[in-house]
GROMACS .gro file of C-alpha atoms in nm:
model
  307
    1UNK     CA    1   4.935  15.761  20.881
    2UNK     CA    2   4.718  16.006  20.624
    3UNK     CA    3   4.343  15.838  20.546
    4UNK     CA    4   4.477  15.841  20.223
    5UNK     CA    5   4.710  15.601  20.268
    6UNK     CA    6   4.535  15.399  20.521
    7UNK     CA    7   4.234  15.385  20.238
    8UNK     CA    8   4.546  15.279  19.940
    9UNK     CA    9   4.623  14.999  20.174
   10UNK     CA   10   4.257  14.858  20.267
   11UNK     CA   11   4.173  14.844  19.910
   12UNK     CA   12   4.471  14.660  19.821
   13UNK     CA   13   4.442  14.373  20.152
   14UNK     CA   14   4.044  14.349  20.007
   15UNK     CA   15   4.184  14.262  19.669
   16UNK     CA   16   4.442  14.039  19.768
   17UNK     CA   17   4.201  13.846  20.009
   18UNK     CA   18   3.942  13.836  19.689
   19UNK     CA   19   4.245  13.674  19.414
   20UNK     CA   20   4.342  13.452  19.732
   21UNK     CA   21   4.010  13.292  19.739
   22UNK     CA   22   3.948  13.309  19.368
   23UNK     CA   23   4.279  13.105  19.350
   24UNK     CA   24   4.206  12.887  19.593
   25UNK     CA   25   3.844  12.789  19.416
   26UNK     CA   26   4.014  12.755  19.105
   27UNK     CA   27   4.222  12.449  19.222
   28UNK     CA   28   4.027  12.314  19.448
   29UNK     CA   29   3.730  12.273  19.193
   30UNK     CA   30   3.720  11.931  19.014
   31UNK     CA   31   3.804  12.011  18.601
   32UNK     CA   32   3.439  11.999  18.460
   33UNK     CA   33   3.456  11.749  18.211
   34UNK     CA   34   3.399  11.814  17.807
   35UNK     CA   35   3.130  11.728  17.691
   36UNK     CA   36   3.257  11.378  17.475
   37UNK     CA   37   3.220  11.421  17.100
   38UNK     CA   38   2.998  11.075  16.986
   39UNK     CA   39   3.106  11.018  16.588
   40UNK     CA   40   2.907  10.758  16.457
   41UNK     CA   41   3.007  10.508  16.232
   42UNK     CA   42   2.868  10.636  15.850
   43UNK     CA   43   2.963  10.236  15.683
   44UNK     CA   44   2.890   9.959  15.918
   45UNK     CA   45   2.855   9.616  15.832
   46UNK     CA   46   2.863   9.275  16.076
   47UNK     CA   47   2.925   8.862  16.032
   48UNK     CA   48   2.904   8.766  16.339
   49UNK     CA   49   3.054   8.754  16.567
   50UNK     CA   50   3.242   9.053  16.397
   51UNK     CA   51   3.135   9.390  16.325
   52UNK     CA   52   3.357   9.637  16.063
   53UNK     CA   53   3.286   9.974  16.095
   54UNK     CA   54   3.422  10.284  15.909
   55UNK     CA   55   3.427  10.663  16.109
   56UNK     CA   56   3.459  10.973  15.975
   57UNK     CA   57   3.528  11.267  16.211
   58UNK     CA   58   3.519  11.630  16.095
   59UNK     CA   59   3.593  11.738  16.439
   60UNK     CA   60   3.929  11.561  16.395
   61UNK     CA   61   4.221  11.811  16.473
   62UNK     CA   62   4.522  11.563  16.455
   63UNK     CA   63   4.548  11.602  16.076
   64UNK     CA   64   4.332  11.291  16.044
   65UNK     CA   65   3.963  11.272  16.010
   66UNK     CA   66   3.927  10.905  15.890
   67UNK     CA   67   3.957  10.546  16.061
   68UNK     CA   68   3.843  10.200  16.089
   69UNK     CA   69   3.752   9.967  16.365
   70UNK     CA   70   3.692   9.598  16.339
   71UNK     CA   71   3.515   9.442  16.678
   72UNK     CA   72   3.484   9.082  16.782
   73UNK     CA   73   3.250   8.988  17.027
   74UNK     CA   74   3.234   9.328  17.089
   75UNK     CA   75   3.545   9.392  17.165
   76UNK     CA   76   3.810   9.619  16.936
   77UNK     CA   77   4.063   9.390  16.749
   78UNK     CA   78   4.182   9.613  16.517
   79UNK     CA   79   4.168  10.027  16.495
   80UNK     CA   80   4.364  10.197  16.186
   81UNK     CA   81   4.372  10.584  16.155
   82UNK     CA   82   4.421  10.771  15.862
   83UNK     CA   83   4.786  10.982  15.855
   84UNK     CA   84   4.647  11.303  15.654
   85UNK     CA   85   4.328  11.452  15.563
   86UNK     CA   86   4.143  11.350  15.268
   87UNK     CA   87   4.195  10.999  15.342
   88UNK     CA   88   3.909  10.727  15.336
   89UNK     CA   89   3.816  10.381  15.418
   90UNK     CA   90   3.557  10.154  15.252
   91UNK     CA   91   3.424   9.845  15.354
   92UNK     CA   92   3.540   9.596  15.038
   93UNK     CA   93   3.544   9.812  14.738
   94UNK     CA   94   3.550  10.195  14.729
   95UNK     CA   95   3.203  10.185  14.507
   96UNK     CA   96   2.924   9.981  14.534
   97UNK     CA   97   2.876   9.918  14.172
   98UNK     CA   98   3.221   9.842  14.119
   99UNK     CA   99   3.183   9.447  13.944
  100UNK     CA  100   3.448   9.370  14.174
  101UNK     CA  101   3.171   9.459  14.473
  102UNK     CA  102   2.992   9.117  14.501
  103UNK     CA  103   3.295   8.899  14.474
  104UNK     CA  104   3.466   9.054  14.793
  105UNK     CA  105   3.155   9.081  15.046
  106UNK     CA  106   3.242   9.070  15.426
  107UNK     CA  107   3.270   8.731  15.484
  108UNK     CA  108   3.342   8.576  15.192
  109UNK     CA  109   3.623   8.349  15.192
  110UNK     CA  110   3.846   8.582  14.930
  111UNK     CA  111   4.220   8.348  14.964
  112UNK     CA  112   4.093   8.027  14.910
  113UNK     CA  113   4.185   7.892  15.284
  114UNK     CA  114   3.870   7.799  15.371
  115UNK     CA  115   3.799   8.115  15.660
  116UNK     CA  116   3.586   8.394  15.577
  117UNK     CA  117   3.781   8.748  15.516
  118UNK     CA  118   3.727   9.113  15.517
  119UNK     CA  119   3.877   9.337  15.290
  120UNK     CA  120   3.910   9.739  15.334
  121UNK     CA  121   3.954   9.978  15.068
  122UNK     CA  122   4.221  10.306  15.153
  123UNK     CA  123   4.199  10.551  14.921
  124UNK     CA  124   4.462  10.797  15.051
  125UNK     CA  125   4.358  11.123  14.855
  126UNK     CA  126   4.638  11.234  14.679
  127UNK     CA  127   4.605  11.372  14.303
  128UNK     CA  128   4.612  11.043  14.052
  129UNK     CA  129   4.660  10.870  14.400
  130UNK     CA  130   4.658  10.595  14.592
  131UNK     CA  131   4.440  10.273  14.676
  132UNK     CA  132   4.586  10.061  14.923
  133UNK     CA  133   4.397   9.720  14.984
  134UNK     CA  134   4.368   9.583  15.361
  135UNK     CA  135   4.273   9.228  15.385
  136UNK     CA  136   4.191   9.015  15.746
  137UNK     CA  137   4.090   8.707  15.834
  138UNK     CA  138   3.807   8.702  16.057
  139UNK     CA  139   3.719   8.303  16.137
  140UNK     CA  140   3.793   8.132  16.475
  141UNK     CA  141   4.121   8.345  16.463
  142UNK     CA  142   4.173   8.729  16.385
  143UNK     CA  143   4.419   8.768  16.198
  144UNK     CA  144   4.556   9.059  15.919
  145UNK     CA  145   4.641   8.848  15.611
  146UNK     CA  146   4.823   9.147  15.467
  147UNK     CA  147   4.848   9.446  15.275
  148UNK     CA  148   4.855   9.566  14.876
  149UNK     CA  149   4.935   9.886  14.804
  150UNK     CA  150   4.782   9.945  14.437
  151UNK     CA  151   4.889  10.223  14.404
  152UNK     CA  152   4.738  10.448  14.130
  153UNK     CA  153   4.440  10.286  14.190
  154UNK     CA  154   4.250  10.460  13.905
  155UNK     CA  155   4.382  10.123  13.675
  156UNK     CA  156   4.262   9.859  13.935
  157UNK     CA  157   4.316   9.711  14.134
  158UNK     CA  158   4.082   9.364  14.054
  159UNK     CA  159   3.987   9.029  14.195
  160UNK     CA  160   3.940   8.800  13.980
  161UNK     CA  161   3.811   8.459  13.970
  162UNK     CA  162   4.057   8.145  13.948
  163UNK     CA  163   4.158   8.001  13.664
  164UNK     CA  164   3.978   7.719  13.579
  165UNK     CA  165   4.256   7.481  13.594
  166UNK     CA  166   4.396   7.631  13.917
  167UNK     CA  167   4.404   7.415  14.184
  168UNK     CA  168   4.279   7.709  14.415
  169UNK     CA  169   3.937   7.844  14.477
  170UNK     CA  170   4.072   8.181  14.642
  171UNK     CA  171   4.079   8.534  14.431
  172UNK     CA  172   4.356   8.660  14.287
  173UNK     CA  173   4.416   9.060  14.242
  174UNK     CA  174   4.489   9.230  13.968
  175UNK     CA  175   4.738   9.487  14.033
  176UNK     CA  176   4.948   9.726  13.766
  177UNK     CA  177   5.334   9.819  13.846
  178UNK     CA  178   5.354  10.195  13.852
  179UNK     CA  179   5.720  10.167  13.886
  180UNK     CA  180   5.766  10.380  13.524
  181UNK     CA  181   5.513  10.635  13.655
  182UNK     CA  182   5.643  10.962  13.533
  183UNK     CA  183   5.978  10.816  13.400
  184UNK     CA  184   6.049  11.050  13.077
  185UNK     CA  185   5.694  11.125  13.039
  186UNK     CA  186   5.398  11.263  13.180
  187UNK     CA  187   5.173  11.059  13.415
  188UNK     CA  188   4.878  11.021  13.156
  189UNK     CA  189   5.137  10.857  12.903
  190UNK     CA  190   5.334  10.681  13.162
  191UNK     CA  191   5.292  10.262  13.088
  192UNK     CA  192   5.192  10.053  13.400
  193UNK     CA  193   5.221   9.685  13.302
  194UNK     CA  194   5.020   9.417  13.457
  195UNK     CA  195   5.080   9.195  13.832
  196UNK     CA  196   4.927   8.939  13.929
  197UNK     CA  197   4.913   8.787  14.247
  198UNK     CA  198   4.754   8.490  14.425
  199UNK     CA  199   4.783   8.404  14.792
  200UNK     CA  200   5.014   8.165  14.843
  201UNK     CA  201   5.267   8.037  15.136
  202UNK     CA  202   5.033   8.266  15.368
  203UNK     CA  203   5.076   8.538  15.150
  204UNK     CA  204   4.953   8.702  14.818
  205UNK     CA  205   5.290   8.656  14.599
  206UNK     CA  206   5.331   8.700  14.222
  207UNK     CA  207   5.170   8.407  14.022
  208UNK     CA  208   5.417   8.385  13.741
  209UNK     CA  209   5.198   8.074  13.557
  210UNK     CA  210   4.920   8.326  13.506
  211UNK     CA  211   5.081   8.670  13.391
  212UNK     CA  212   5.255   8.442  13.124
  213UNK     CA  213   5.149   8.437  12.786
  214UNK     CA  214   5.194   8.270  12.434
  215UNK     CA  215   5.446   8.443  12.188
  216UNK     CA  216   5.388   8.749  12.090
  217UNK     CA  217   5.226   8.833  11.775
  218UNK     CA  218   5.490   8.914  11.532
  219UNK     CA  219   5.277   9.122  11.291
  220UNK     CA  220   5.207   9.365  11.601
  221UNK     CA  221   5.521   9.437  11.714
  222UNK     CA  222   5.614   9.519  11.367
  223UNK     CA  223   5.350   9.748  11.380
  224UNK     CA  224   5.433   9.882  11.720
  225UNK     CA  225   5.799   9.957  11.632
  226UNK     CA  226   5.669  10.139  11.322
  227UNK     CA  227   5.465  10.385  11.551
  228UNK     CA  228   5.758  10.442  11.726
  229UNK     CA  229   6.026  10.533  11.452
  230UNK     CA  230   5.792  10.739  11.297
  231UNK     CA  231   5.668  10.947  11.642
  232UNK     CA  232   5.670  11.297  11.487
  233UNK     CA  233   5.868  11.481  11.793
  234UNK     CA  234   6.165  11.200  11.749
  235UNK     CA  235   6.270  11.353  11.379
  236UNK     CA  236   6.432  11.632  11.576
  237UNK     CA  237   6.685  11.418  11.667
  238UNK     CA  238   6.937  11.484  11.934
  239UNK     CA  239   7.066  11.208  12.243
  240UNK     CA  240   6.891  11.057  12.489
  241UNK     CA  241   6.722  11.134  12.761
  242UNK     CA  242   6.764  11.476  12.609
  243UNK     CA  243   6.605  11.362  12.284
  244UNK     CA  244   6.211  11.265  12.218
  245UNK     CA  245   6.113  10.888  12.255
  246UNK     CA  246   5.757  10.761  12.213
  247UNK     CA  247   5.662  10.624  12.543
  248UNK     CA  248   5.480  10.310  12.352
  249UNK     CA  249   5.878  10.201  12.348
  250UNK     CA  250   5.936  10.081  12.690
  251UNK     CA  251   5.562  10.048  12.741
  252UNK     CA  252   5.599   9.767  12.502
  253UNK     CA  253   5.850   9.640  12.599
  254UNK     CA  254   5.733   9.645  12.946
  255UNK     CA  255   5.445   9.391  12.838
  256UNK     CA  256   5.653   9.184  12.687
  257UNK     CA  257   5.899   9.156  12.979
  258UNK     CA  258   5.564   9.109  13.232
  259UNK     CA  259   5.399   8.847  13.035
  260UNK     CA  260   5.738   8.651  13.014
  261UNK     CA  261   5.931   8.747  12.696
  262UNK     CA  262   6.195   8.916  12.809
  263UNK     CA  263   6.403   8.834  12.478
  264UNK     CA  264   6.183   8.964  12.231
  265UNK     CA  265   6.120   9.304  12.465
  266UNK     CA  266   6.526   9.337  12.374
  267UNK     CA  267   6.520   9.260  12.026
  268UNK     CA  268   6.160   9.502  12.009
  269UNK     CA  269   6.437   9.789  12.136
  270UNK     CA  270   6.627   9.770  11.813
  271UNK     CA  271   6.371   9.715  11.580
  272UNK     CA  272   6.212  10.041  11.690
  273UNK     CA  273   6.495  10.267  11.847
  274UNK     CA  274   6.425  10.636  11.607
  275UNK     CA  275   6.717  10.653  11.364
  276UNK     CA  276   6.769  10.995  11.454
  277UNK     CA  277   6.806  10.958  11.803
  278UNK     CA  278   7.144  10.877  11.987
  279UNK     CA  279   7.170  10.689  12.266
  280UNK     CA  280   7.010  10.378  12.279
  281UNK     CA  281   7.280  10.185  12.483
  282UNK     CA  282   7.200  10.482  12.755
  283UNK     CA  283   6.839  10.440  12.726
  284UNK     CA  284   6.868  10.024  12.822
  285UNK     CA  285   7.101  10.105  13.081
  286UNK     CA  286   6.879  10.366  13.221
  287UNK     CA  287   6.577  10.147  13.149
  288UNK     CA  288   6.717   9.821  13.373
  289UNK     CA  289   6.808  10.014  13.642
  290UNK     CA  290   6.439  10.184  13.665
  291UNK     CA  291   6.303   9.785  13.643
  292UNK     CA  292   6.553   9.712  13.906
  293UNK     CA  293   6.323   9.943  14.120
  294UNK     CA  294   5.947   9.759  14.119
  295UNK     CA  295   5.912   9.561  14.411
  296UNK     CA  296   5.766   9.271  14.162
  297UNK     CA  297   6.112   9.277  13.955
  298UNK     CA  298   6.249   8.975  14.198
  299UNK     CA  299   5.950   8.765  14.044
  300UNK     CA  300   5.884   8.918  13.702
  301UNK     CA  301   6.293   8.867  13.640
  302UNK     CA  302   6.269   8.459  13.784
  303UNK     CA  303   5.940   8.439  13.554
  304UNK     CA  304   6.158   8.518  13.244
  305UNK     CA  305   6.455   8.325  13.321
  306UNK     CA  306   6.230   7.965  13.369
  307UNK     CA  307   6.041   7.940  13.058
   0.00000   0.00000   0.00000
């Protein structure tokens, strides 16, 4: 055999011998361990024997960077992460100096059941978007009581005292029905009429007695249905939803329907349907079937057919 050859083929059995052993190190080593990231909690707050404790983690690569944790004894009961980025949690409300702040406290019995409660703010970070309301019981038993999504939260939502001839001492929340949100209008002119609910039957439910009013005033709804016949774009005439309708029409009406006077939001329709505008048969079919939509409709519509 030429040296040359002979040399080719030493060189190569060294290097083979060298990957064999690098190989063989590779598996054989234990995996070193990384280094465990430590995020500590930046809201924490305790009532024994629970502890509440918000985490934000800018190391997160799962699309999430936010989550809550709720311990007893120590012990995790409860872990919720957030499902995109930009989303938040608060412990009670999502500013300090909100008015609502002192009423809702950890610990503070919020329902009216006697056992002291927790309530976490979600504000989920999306434009005009979204507060969704978490709310636990955290006596003898752990429990989650439920949750209210408030939707465009930049209205509300509010907790509010109990009436003072209401035979319960719990909160109840002020929440506003987004369900016309963008419905032949733009968000900032899109009506949001007013829910309220109280927890009742284990639950917070719609609390008819209080979202009901007196009559309405006459005088203003005369004046209302004069704003909208003479709303300057509706003189161009033409047919619905093609043509220009104030949006104080069905936000009216709207109030009037949520406060328990279904009758005279129907009778407000033809008092202030534009004369040059076609379609108003169109509009209240289009109208009811949009109602039909908000989860609260079930209640509002039982609420106006009860008086």
């Amino acid at each position: 055999m030429p040296d040359s050859r002979r040399f080719v083929d030493t060189v190569a059995d060294a290097m083979f011998a060298v990957l064999v052993v690098a190989l063989t190190a590779a598996f054989a080593a234990p995996a070193r361990a990384e280094t465990p990231v430590v995020v500590i909690p930046h809201q924490e707050e305790t009532v024994a024997p629970y502890v509440a404790r918000i985490y934000f983690d800018a190391k997160a690569k799962d699309g999430s960077d936010s989550y809550f944790e709720i311990l007893k004894d120590g012990k995790s009961v409860y872990v919720q992460k957030a499902k995109t980025k930009g989303e938040k949690f608060f412990i009670g409300t999502m500013y300090k100096d909100d008015p609502d702040a002192a009423m809702i406290k950890m610990g503070m019995d919020i329902t009216g059941d006697g056992q002291p409660d927790l309530v976490i703010s979600e504000y989920t970070g999306f434009a005009n978007c979204c507060l969704v309301l978490h709310i636990f019981e955290i006596g003898p038993t752990f429990r989650k009581i439920g949750t209210i999504d408030a939707e465009f939260g930049d209205s509300g939502p509010h907790f509010l005292p109990p009436d003072k001839d209401s035979k319960s001492t719990g909160l109840v929340i002020q929440i506003h029905d987004w369900t016309f949100a963008n419905w032949n209008t733009d968000f900032a002119d899109s009506p949001a009429p007013k829910v309220i609910l109280r927890f009742t039957d284990n639950a917070y439910r719609v609390a008819p007695d209080l979202m009901r009013t007196l009559a309405p005033n006459a005088g203003d709804l005369v004046a209302r249905a004069n704003a909208v016949r003479s709303y300057a774009p509706s003189a161009e005439g033409g047919e619905w939803p093609h043509a220009k309708v104030s949006p104080q029409l069905w936000g009216t009406m709207l109030d009037l329907i949520y406060s328990g006077h279904a009758d005279d939001a129907w009778k407000f329709l033809d008092q202030a349907w534009p004369a040059k505008v076609q379609g108003k048969d169109a509009f209240a079919r289009e109208f009811r079937a949009q109602l039909a939509k908000s989860p609260y409709w079930p209640a509002v519509e039982a609420m106006n057919s009860t008086k």
